Short mmCIF file of C-alpha atoms in Angstrom, two decimals:
data_model
loop_
_atom_site.label_atom_id
_atom_site.label_comp_id
_atom_site.label_asym_id
_atom_site.label_seq_id
_atom_site.Cartn_x
_atom_site.Cartn_y
_atom_site.Cartn_z
CA UNK Z 1 29.26 15.06 14.77
CA UNK Z 2 29.44 15.35 11.00
CA UNK Z 3 26.27 15.41 8.91
CA UNK Z 4 25.61 13.45 5.71
CA UNK Z 5 22.82 13.97 3.20
CA UNK Z 6 21.86 11.45 0.51
CA UNK Z 7 20.21 12.34 -2.77
CA UNK Z 8 18.97 9.24 -4.59
CA UNK Z 9 17.94 9.14 -8.24
CA UNK Z 10 16.26 6.25 -9.99
CA UNK Z 11 14.81 2.97 -8.81
CA UNK Z 12 13.75 1.32 -5.56
CA UNK Z 13 17.01 -0.63 -5.63
CA UNK Z 14 18.98 2.62 -5.38
CA UNK Z 15 16.90 3.69 -2.37
CA UNK Z 16 17.65 0.38 -0.64
CA UNK Z 17 21.37 0.75 -1.29
CA UNK Z 18 21.48 4.41 -0.21
CA UNK Z 19 19.81 3.49 3.07
CA UNK Z 20 22.27 0.67 3.77
CA UNK Z 21 25.30 2.81 2.93
CA UNK Z 22 23.93 5.58 5.18
CA UNK Z 23 23.69 3.13 8.10
CA UNK Z 24 27.30 2.10 7.51
CA UNK Z 25 28.37 5.76 7.75
CA UNK Z 26 26.62 6.10 11.10
CA UNK Z 27 29.32 3.85 12.56
CA UNK Z 28 31.82 6.58 11.62
CA UNK Z 29 29.88 9.14 13.62
CA UNK Z 30 27.85 10.65 10.79
CA UNK Z 31 24.24 11.61 11.36
CA UNK Z 32 21.64 11.73 8.59
CA UNK Z 33 20.60 15.23 7.55
CA UNK Z 34 18.37 16.83 4.98
CA UNK Z 35 19.84 18.30 1.80
CA UNK Z 36 19.35 21.90 3.01
CA UNK Z 37 20.87 21.32 6.48
CA UNK Z 38 24.41 22.27 5.33
CA UNK Z 39 25.78 18.71 5.62
CA UNK Z 40 29.51 18.06 5.62
CA UNK Z 41 29.09 15.19 3.16
CA UNK Z 42 26.77 14.78 0.18
CA UNK Z 43 26.36 11.30 -1.32
CA UNK Z 44 24.57 11.35 -4.68
CA UNK Z 45 23.35 7.94 -5.82
CA UNK Z 46 22.82 8.17 -9.56
CA UNK Z 47 20.75 6.52 -12.26
CA UNK Z 48 21.65 6.41 -15.93
CA UNK Z 49 18.59 4.87 -17.55
CA UNK Z 50 17.92 8.08 -19.48
CA UNK Z 51 19.78 11.19 -20.53
CA UNK Z 52 17.65 13.18 -18.08
CA UNK Z 53 19.06 11.13 -15.19
CA UNK Z 54 22.58 12.17 -16.24
CA UNK Z 55 21.60 15.84 -16.33
CA UNK Z 56 19.94 15.59 -12.92
CA UNK Z 57 23.19 14.38 -11.37
CA UNK Z 58 25.05 17.47 -12.58
CA UNK Z 59 22.31 19.75 -11.28
CA UNK Z 60 22.31 18.11 -7.84
CA UNK Z 61 26.09 18.62 -7.55
CA UNK Z 62 25.68 22.33 -8.31
CA UNK Z 63 22.90 22.66 -5.73
CA UNK Z 64 24.96 20.80 -3.11
CA UNK Z 65 27.83 23.23 -3.48
CA UNK Z 66 25.42 26.15 -3.15
CA UNK Z 67 24.20 24.73 0.16
CA UNK Z 68 27.71 24.13 1.53
CA UNK Z 69 30.70 25.10 -0.60
CA UNK Z 70 33.06 23.32 1.85
CA UNK Z 71 31.23 19.99 1.70
CA UNK Z 72 32.64 16.74 0.34
CA UNK Z 73 30.66 15.41 -2.63
CA UNK Z 74 30.71 11.69 -3.48
CA UNK Z 75 28.99 10.22 -6.56
CA UNK Z 76 27.92 6.57 -6.65
CA UNK Z 77 25.43 4.51 -8.68
CA UNK Z 78 24.94 3.48 -12.31
CA UNK Z 79 26.04 6.77 -13.88
CA UNK Z 80 29.21 6.63 -11.78
CA UNK Z 81 30.03 3.17 -13.13
CA UNK Z 82 29.22 3.96 -16.76
CA UNK Z 83 30.85 7.39 -17.09
CA UNK Z 84 33.25 7.85 -14.18
CA UNK Z 85 35.67 10.12 -16.03
CA UNK Z 86 32.84 12.38 -17.16
CA UNK Z 87 31.54 12.69 -13.61
CA UNK Z 88 34.96 13.27 -12.06
CA UNK Z 89 35.30 16.32 -14.35
CA UNK Z 90 32.16 17.95 -12.88
CA UNK Z 91 33.21 20.94 -10.75
CA UNK Z 92 32.66 20.22 -7.07
CA UNK Z 93 32.91 16.42 -7.26
CA UNK Z 94 35.48 15.02 -4.82
CA UNK Z 95 35.13 11.26 -5.26
CA UNK Z 96 33.50 8.88 -7.77
CA UNK Z 97 32.98 5.26 -6.73
CA UNK Z 98 32.11 2.36 -9.02
CA UNK Z 99 29.44 -0.29 -8.54
CA UNK Z 100 31.49 -2.43 -6.16
CA UNK Z 101 33.45 0.36 -4.50
CA UNK Z 102 30.37 2.29 -3.31
CA UNK Z 103 29.90 -0.24 -0.51
CA UNK Z 104 33.47 0.50 0.65
CA UNK Z 105 32.65 4.18 1.19
CA UNK Z 106 33.21 4.15 4.99
CA UNK Z 107 36.74 2.78 4.44
CA UNK Z 108 37.64 4.99 1.47
CA UNK Z 109 36.08 8.23 2.70
CA UNK Z 110 38.26 9.54 5.59
CA UNK Z 111 41.07 11.09 3.50
CA UNK Z 112 38.53 12.95 1.36
CA UNK Z 113 37.03 14.69 4.36
CA UNK Z 114 40.30 16.65 4.55
CA UNK Z 115 39.73 19.45 2.06
CA UNK Z 116 43.50 19.92 1.64
CA UNK Z 117 43.98 16.45 0.13
CA UNK Z 118 44.33 17.63 -3.44
CA UNK Z 119 46.50 14.73 -4.62
CA UNK Z 120 43.94 12.01 -3.89
CA UNK Z 121 42.41 10.17 -6.87
CA UNK Z 122 38.94 11.37 -7.76
CA UNK Z 123 37.98 8.08 -9.34
CA UNK Z 124 37.93 4.60 -7.80
CA UNK Z 125 36.04 2.17 -10.04
CA UNK Z 126 36.89 -1.35 -11.16
CA UNK Z 127 35.66 -2.83 -14.44
CA UNK Z 128 32.15 -4.16 -14.12
CA UNK Z 129 33.20 -7.65 -15.17
CA UNK Z 130 35.03 -7.91 -11.86
CA UNK Z 131 31.97 -6.90 -9.85
CA UNK Z 132 30.72 -10.33 -8.77
CA UNK Z 133 30.20 -9.59 -5.07
CA UNK Z 134 26.70 -9.37 -3.67
CA UNK Z 135 25.88 -6.66 -1.13
CA UNK Z 136 22.65 -7.00 0.84
CA UNK Z 137 20.70 -3.74 1.22
CA UNK Z 138 17.39 -2.48 2.55
CA UNK Z 139 15.77 0.85 3.25
CA UNK Z 140 14.43 1.88 6.64
CA UNK Z 141 12.82 5.21 7.51
CA UNK Z 142 13.56 6.64 4.05
CA UNK Z 143 10.09 5.71 2.88
CA UNK Z 144 7.02 4.30 4.55
CA UNK Z 145 7.58 0.78 3.29
CA UNK Z 146 10.88 -1.09 3.30
CA UNK Z 147 12.58 -1.98 0.02
CA UNK Z 148 14.63 -5.15 0.39
CA UNK Z 149 17.19 -5.94 -2.30
CA UNK Z 150 17.44 -9.69 -2.95
CA UNK Z 151 19.11 -9.69 -6.39
CA UNK Z 152 21.51 -7.52 -8.40
CA UNK Z 153 22.83 -7.36 -11.97
CA UNK Z 154 21.30 -8.71 -15.17
CA UNK Z 155 22.23 -11.23 -17.86
CA UNK Z 156 19.59 -10.00 -20.34
CA UNK Z 157 21.15 -7.93 -23.18
CA UNK Z 158 18.07 -5.86 -24.07
CA UNK Z 159 18.93 -3.56 -26.97
CA UNK Z 160 18.13 -0.26 -25.19
CA UNK Z 161 19.53 -1.00 -21.72
CA UNK Z 162 22.83 -0.19 -20.00
CA UNK Z 163 22.04 -1.94 -16.71
CA UNK Z 164 24.24 -5.01 -17.43
CA UNK Z 165 27.09 -2.57 -18.13
CA UNK Z 166 26.39 -0.61 -14.95
CA UNK Z 167 25.63 -3.45 -12.51
CA UNK Z 168 27.25 -6.54 -14.00
CA UNK Z 169 26.10 -10.14 -14.02
CA UNK Z 170 23.04 -11.48 -12.24
CA UNK Z 171 23.76 -12.49 -8.65
CA UNK Z 172 21.73 -12.94 -5.49
CA UNK Z 173 21.65 -13.35 -1.76
CA UNK Z 174 20.81 -16.78 -0.33
CA UNK Z 175 17.30 -17.61 0.84
CA UNK Z 176 18.64 -18.19 4.34
CA UNK Z 177 20.23 -14.75 4.49
CA UNK Z 178 17.15 -13.05 3.03
CA UNK Z 179 14.99 -14.62 5.75
CA UNK Z 180 17.45 -13.40 8.38
CA UNK Z 181 17.30 -9.84 7.06
CA UNK Z 182 13.49 -9.97 6.98
CA UNK Z 183 13.44 -10.75 10.70
CA UNK Z 184 15.91 -7.93 11.30
CA UNK Z 185 13.51 -5.59 9.50
CA UNK Z 186 10.51 -7.03 11.37
CA UNK Z 187 12.15 -6.09 14.68
CA UNK Z 188 11.96 -2.45 13.56
CA UNK Z 189 8.17 -2.56 13.41
CA UNK Z 190 7.88 -2.63 9.61
CA UNK Z 191 4.55 -3.92 8.28
CA UNK Z 192 5.34 -4.29 4.56
CA UNK Z 193 8.41 -5.26 2.54
CA UNK Z 194 8.86 -4.71 -1.20
CA UNK Z 195 11.24 -7.27 -2.69
CA UNK Z 196 13.42 -5.58 -5.27
CA UNK Z 197 16.31 -6.24 -7.63
CA UNK Z 198 17.45 -5.56 -11.18
CA UNK Z 199 15.92 -8.79 -12.54
CA UNK Z 200 14.25 -10.24 -9.48
CA UNK Z 201 12.80 -13.27 -11.23
CA UNK Z 202 16.39 -14.39 -11.94
CA UNK Z 203 17.05 -14.73 -8.19
CA UNK Z 204 19.22 -17.67 -7.14
CA UNK Z 205 22.55 -17.22 -8.96
CA UNK Z 206 25.53 -17.32 -6.61
CA UNK Z 207 29.17 -17.30 -7.78
CA UNK Z 208 27.99 -17.67 -11.38
CA UNK Z 209 25.83 -20.77 -10.75
CA UNK Z 210 22.10 -21.16 -10.15
CA UNK Z 211 21.56 -22.80 -6.79
CA UNK Z 212 18.08 -21.49 -5.85
CA UNK Z 213 15.05 -19.94 -7.57
CA UNK Z 214 12.80 -16.95 -6.98
CA UNK Z 215 9.81 -19.24 -6.55
CA UNK Z 216 11.67 -21.07 -3.76
CA UNK Z 217 12.33 -17.71 -2.11
CA UNK Z 218 8.64 -16.79 -2.32
CA UNK Z 219 7.64 -20.14 -0.81
CA UNK Z 220 10.17 -19.77 2.03
CA UNK Z 221 8.94 -16.26 2.84
CA UNK Z 222 5.34 -17.45 2.91
CA UNK Z 223 6.22 -20.24 5.32
CA UNK Z 224 8.80 -18.67 7.61
CA UNK Z 225 8.61 -14.86 7.74
CA UNK Z 226 6.80 -12.85 10.38
CA UNK Z 227 6.19 -9.70 8.30
CA UNK Z 228 2.54 -9.13 7.47
CA UNK Z 229 2.74 -8.05 3.79
CA UNK Z 230 5.12 -8.52 0.85
CA UNK Z 231 5.10 -7.01 -2.64
CA UNK Z 232 7.14 -8.05 -5.65
CA UNK Z 233 8.53 -4.84 -7.15
CA UNK Z 234 8.80 -5.91 -10.80
CA UNK Z 235 9.17 -9.24 -12.57
CA UNK Z 236 9.78 -10.16 -16.20
CA UNK Z 237 6.77 -11.89 -17.81
CA UNK Z 238 8.84 -14.86 -18.95
CA UNK Z 239 10.00 -15.44 -15.34
CA UNK Z 240 6.52 -15.18 -13.80
CA UNK Z 241 5.38 -18.78 -14.17
CA UNK Z 242 1.83 -20.11 -14.02
CA UNK Z 243 2.84 -22.17 -10.99
CA UNK Z 244 4.01 -19.02 -9.20
CA UNK Z 245 0.84 -17.12 -10.09
CA UNK Z 246 -1.30 -19.93 -8.65
CA UNK Z 247 0.76 -19.95 -5.46
CA UNK Z 248 0.58 -16.17 -5.05
CA UNK Z 249 -3.18 -16.34 -5.55
CA UNK Z 250 -3.51 -18.43 -2.38
CA UNK Z 251 -0.82 -16.57 -0.40
CA UNK Z 252 -1.62 -14.97 2.95
CA UNK Z 253 1.42 -12.66 2.77
CA UNK Z 254 2.06 -11.71 -0.86
CA UNK Z 255 -0.39 -9.06 -2.02
CA UNK Z 256 -2.27 -9.14 -5.37
CA UNK Z 257 -0.19 -6.43 -6.99
CA UNK Z 258 2.08 -7.10 -9.96
CA UNK Z 259 4.38 -4.85 -11.95
CA UNK Z 260 5.29 -6.61 -15.19
CA UNK Z 261 7.48 -4.89 -17.81
CA UNK Z 262 6.06 -5.11 -21.33
CA UNK Z 263 8.07 -2.38 -23.16
CA UNK Z 264 6.15 -2.84 -26.41
CA UNK Z 265 2.88 -4.36 -27.55
CA UNK Z 266 4.32 -5.04 -31.01
CA UNK Z 267 6.08 -8.34 -31.60
CA UNK Z 268 8.26 -6.69 -34.25
CA UNK Z 269 9.49 -4.09 -31.75
CA UNK Z 270 9.93 -6.70 -29.02
CA UNK Z 271 12.30 -8.55 -31.35
CA UNK Z 272 14.24 -5.33 -32.03
CA UNK Z 273 14.44 -4.80 -28.27
CA UNK Z 274 15.81 -8.35 -27.81
CA UNK Z 275 13.09 -9.12 -25.27
CA UNK Z 276 12.64 -12.78 -24.33
CA UNK Z 277 8.92 -13.11 -25.02
CA UNK Z 278 6.21 -12.12 -27.45
CA UNK Z 279 3.00 -10.31 -26.60
CA UNK Z 280 0.97 -13.54 -26.61
CA UNK Z 281 2.87 -14.70 -23.51
CA UNK Z 282 2.11 -11.37 -21.83
CA UNK Z 283 -1.61 -11.82 -22.48
CA UNK Z 284 -1.39 -15.29 -20.94
CA UNK Z 285 0.23 -13.92 -17.77
CA UNK Z 286 -2.36 -11.16 -17.34
CA UNK Z 287 -5.21 -13.61 -17.98
CA UNK Z 288 -3.79 -16.12 -15.48
CA UNK Z 289 -3.45 -13.45 -12.78
CA UNK Z 290 -7.01 -12.19 -13.25
CA UNK Z 291 -8.41 -15.74 -13.17
CA UNK Z 292 -7.06 -16.42 -9.68
CA UNK Z 293 -6.98 -12.79 -8.40
CA UNK Z 294 -9.82 -10.85 -10.09
CA UNK Z 295 -9.07 -7.67 -8.12
CA UNK Z 296 -5.32 -7.78 -8.69
CA UNK Z 297 -3.59 -4.55 -9.68
CA UNK Z 298 -1.28 -4.93 -12.69
CA UNK Z 299 1.20 -2.20 -13.63
CA UNK Z 300 3.06 -2.13 -16.95
CA UNK Z 301 6.35 -0.57 -18.12
CA UNK Z 302 6.30 0.70 -21.73
CA UNK Z 303 9.02 2.35 -23.84
CA UNK Z 304 7.90 4.62 -26.68
CA UNK Z 305 10.02 5.70 -29.62
CA UNK Z 306 12.48 2.80 -29.69
CA UNK Z 307 14.41 2.81 -32.99
CA UNK Z 308 12.38 0.95 -35.57
CA UNK Z 309 9.03 1.75 -33.93
CA UNK Z 310 7.02 3.13 -36.85
CA UNK Z 311 3.67 4.92 -36.30
CA UNK Z 312 1.90 1.71 -37.29
CA UNK Z 313 3.90 -0.37 -34.78
CA UNK Z 314 3.22 2.16 -32.02
CA UNK Z 315 -0.51 1.88 -32.74
CA UNK Z 316 -0.15 -1.87 -32.28
CA UNK Z 317 1.17 -1.15 -28.78
CA UNK Z 318 -1.59 1.35 -28.03
CA UNK Z 319 -4.38 -0.96 -29.18
CA UNK Z 320 -2.82 -3.92 -27.38
CA UNK Z 321 -2.67 -2.00 -24.08
CA UNK Z 322 -6.12 -0.51 -24.53
CA UNK Z 323 -7.63 -4.00 -24.75
CA UNK Z 324 -5.61 -5.45 -21.87
CA UNK Z 325 -7.03 -5.82 -18.34
CA UNK Z 326 -4.31 -3.77 -16.63
CA UNK Z 327 -4.38 -1.01 -13.99
CA UNK Z 328 -1.75 1.61 -14.87
CA UNK Z 329 1.30 2.31 -17.06
CA UNK Z 330 4.82 3.59 -16.45
CA UNK Z 331 5.77 5.26 -19.73
CA UNK Z 332 9.39 5.93 -20.74
CA UNK Z 333 10.42 7.79 -23.91
CA UNK Z 334 13.35 5.92 -25.45
CA UNK Z 335 16.69 7.52 -24.58
CA UNK Z 336 19.72 6.55 -26.63
CA UNK Z 337 22.50 5.09 -24.47
CA UNK Z 338 26.07 4.57 -25.71
CA UNK Z 339 27.30 0.98 -26.14
CA UNK Z 340 23.82 -0.49 -26.59
CA UNK Z 341 22.52 -2.44 -29.59
CA UNK Z 342 19.74 0.09 -30.25
CA UNK Z 343 22.24 2.77 -31.26
CA UNK Z 344 22.63 1.07 -34.66
CA UNK Z 345 18.93 0.36 -35.28
CA UNK Z 346 17.13 2.44 -37.90
CA UNK Z 347 14.92 4.38 -38.41
CA UNK Z 348 15.18 6.69 -35.41
CA UNK Z 349 12.07 8.30 -33.90
CA UNK Z 350 12.27 12.07 -33.46
CA UNK Z 351 11.61 13.82 -30.16
CA UNK Z 352 8.24 15.26 -31.19
CA UNK Z 353 6.88 11.84 -32.12
CA UNK Z 354 8.17 10.36 -28.86
CA UNK Z 355 6.45 13.13 -26.90
CA UNK Z 356 3.15 12.57 -28.74
CA UNK Z 357 3.25 8.82 -28.19
CA UNK Z 358 4.16 9.29 -24.54
CA UNK Z 359 1.22 11.69 -24.06
CA UNK Z 360 -1.20 9.19 -25.63
CA UNK Z 361 -0.07 6.45 -23.27
CA UNK Z 362 -0.16 8.73 -20.21
CA UNK Z 363 -3.79 9.53 -21.03
CA UNK Z 364 -4.49 5.82 -21.47
CA UNK Z 365 -2.82 5.11 -18.12
CA UNK Z 366 -5.04 7.66 -16.37
CA UNK Z 367 -8.08 6.03 -17.93
CA UNK Z 368 -6.96 2.54 -16.90
CA UNK Z 369 -6.16 3.61 -13.33
CA UNK Z 370 -9.52 5.36 -12.90
CA UNK Z 371 -11.41 2.37 -14.30
CA UNK Z 372 -9.54 0.05 -11.92
CA UNK Z 373 -10.28 2.29 -8.93
CA UNK Z 374 -13.95 2.57 -9.89
CA UNK Z 375 -14.16 -1.22 -10.09
CA UNK Z 376 -13.16 -1.33 -6.41
CA UNK Z 377 -15.86 1.10 -5.16
CA UNK Z 378 -18.07 -0.56 -2.56
CA UNK Z 379 -15.55 -3.32 -1.84
CA UNK Z 380 -13.44 -3.85 1.28
CA UNK Z 381 -9.67 -3.88 1.50
CA UNK Z 382 -6.76 -4.04 3.93
CA UNK Z 383 -4.98 -0.67 3.98
CA UNK Z 384 -1.60 0.09 5.52
CA UNK Z 385 -1.85 3.69 6.70
CA UNK Z 386 1.57 5.14 6.23
CA UNK Z 387 1.31 8.91 6.42
CA UNK Z 388 -0.74 11.97 7.13
CA UNK Z 389 -1.86 13.74 3.97
CA UNK Z 390 -3.88 16.95 3.99
CA UNK Z 391 -4.99 18.17 7.44
CA UNK Z 392 -7.62 15.91 8.95
CA UNK Z 393 -6.90 12.94 6.68
CA UNK Z 394 -4.42 10.09 6.29
CA UNK Z 395 -3.49 7.88 3.34
CA UNK Z 396 -2.30 4.39 2.65
CA UNK Z 397 -2.22 1.64 0.04
CA UNK Z 398 -4.50 -1.36 0.00
CA UNK Z 399 -3.15 -4.81 -0.70
CA UNK Z 400 -3.99 -4.31 -4.39
CA UNK Z 401 -2.35 -0.88 -4.52
CA UNK Z 402 -5.37 1.39 -4.29
CA UNK Z 403 -4.44 4.68 -2.60
CA UNK Z 404 -7.08 5.26 0.06
CA UNK Z 405 -7.88 8.45 2.01
CA UNK Z 406 -9.75 8.37 5.36
CA UNK Z 407 -10.20 10.72 8.34
CA UNK Z 408 -6.99 11.05 10.38
CA UNK Z 409 -6.44 8.84 13.43
CA UNK Z 410 -2.91 8.91 14.90
CA UNK Z 411 -3.38 5.46 16.43
CA UNK Z 412 -3.82 3.93 12.98
CA UNK Z 413 -0.59 5.22 11.38
CA UNK Z 414 1.64 2.25 10.47
CA UNK Z 415 -1.19 -0.20 11.05
CA UNK Z 416 -3.23 -2.30 8.65
CA UNK Z 417 -6.96 -1.60 8.87
CA UNK Z 418 -9.99 -3.01 7.08
CA UNK Z 419 -11.58 -0.28 4.99
CA UNK Z 420 -14.71 -0.04 2.88
CA UNK Z 421 -14.15 1.92 -0.33
CA UNK Z 422 -16.71 4.63 -1.10
CA UNK Z 423 -15.89 6.77 -4.14
CA UNK Z 424 -13.10 8.68 -5.87
CA UNK Z 425 -12.18 12.25 -4.93
CA UNK Z 426 -11.11 14.96 -7.41
CA UNK Z 427 -7.47 13.82 -7.19
CA UNK Z 428 -8.48 10.30 -8.27
CA UNK Z 429 -7.84 8.81 -4.81
CA UNK Z 430 -10.24 6.41 -3.18
CA UNK Z 431 -12.23 7.75 -0.24
CA UNK Z 432 -12.90 5.15 2.41
CA UNK Z 433 -14.17 4.46 5.89
CA UNK Z 434 -12.30 2.35 8.45
CA UNK Z 435 -14.42 -0.55 9.71
CA UNK Z 436 -14.41 -1.30 13.43
#
């Protein structure tokens, strides 16, 4: 039996798609292997959000060939769609598949497993404007929770972003099919599903027309699914309605954990970014969440160093975030991407300034996370224990995304237990005790 190893860069959506493609290869007789197990086939699922993601792809190819010089190397993902010719020129790459073609890997692959097939094309990628198919995907056994893709593509032309160029127009599965996949996942013993997509709040577009909404999907999951816990991976603030927040506040299945991209706390920079809201709307969303879910965890995406972000405008962002009732930040230094609007925006921010701003926000994030954790001390929560950590302990996340450490009990792995939170350890994790 041939062995295949996947190396996935980037977002939860990529992990869901890698897992689904891996299962399709199993029907060809492949077995999953680790990167160092000398697999016959390497599949590298790429990201291209930043320049670093591009560089990582090239490094992974080099390492794959060191592990097994006779292996077949296939590149898929956003970088493969955006710069297929560039990737096909990397020494050691045998096949590059575009956004739609990656799901055809089991059909396209067999000739490339023959190392003597030198005349085969290295590149099979259609233009993204033709990529209107939707391919359902979910991860199983790759991580402790399951990531379920319900939406793909994006119709928002943010100035810094290449995702519409890499993944095409917004499109979705149907609610009926999503519910069917959820039950398929439930049969595998999964306790928590993370709903994911490129622009998940835009769920409901099929064949170019809106026929359903994300709120309708949430309501259907609440009513009909048998899985115990659901998280929403990330949702745009303008698509998270007050009606939805109120519903989620009374939900028995959706947990009080939100990840809401902000990108900038300056209205001037938000306009340069072509975002579809101003910071006042963001404040309203955070306030609404905390009114109905006081212990909710709220994560925030922020980009620093976008062209046009002066020191004064960055301080607007810093002060805005410092005064906001949020729990943690994901900070991204701006990375210039070809064919985006931001390329032509002036003035540019140099690398040193971006690094300084990023450091300031990372420190602020640590402060926010610690304050949020400390606010939970003495309270009770429902924790899904997913893994063994250091000897004698196990870890898991509460419904509101507090990482909790308790004494190890093998019978409690992959179960949800009620825990009382005690105090933080040196690593900033919450120590707890399982309640009988």
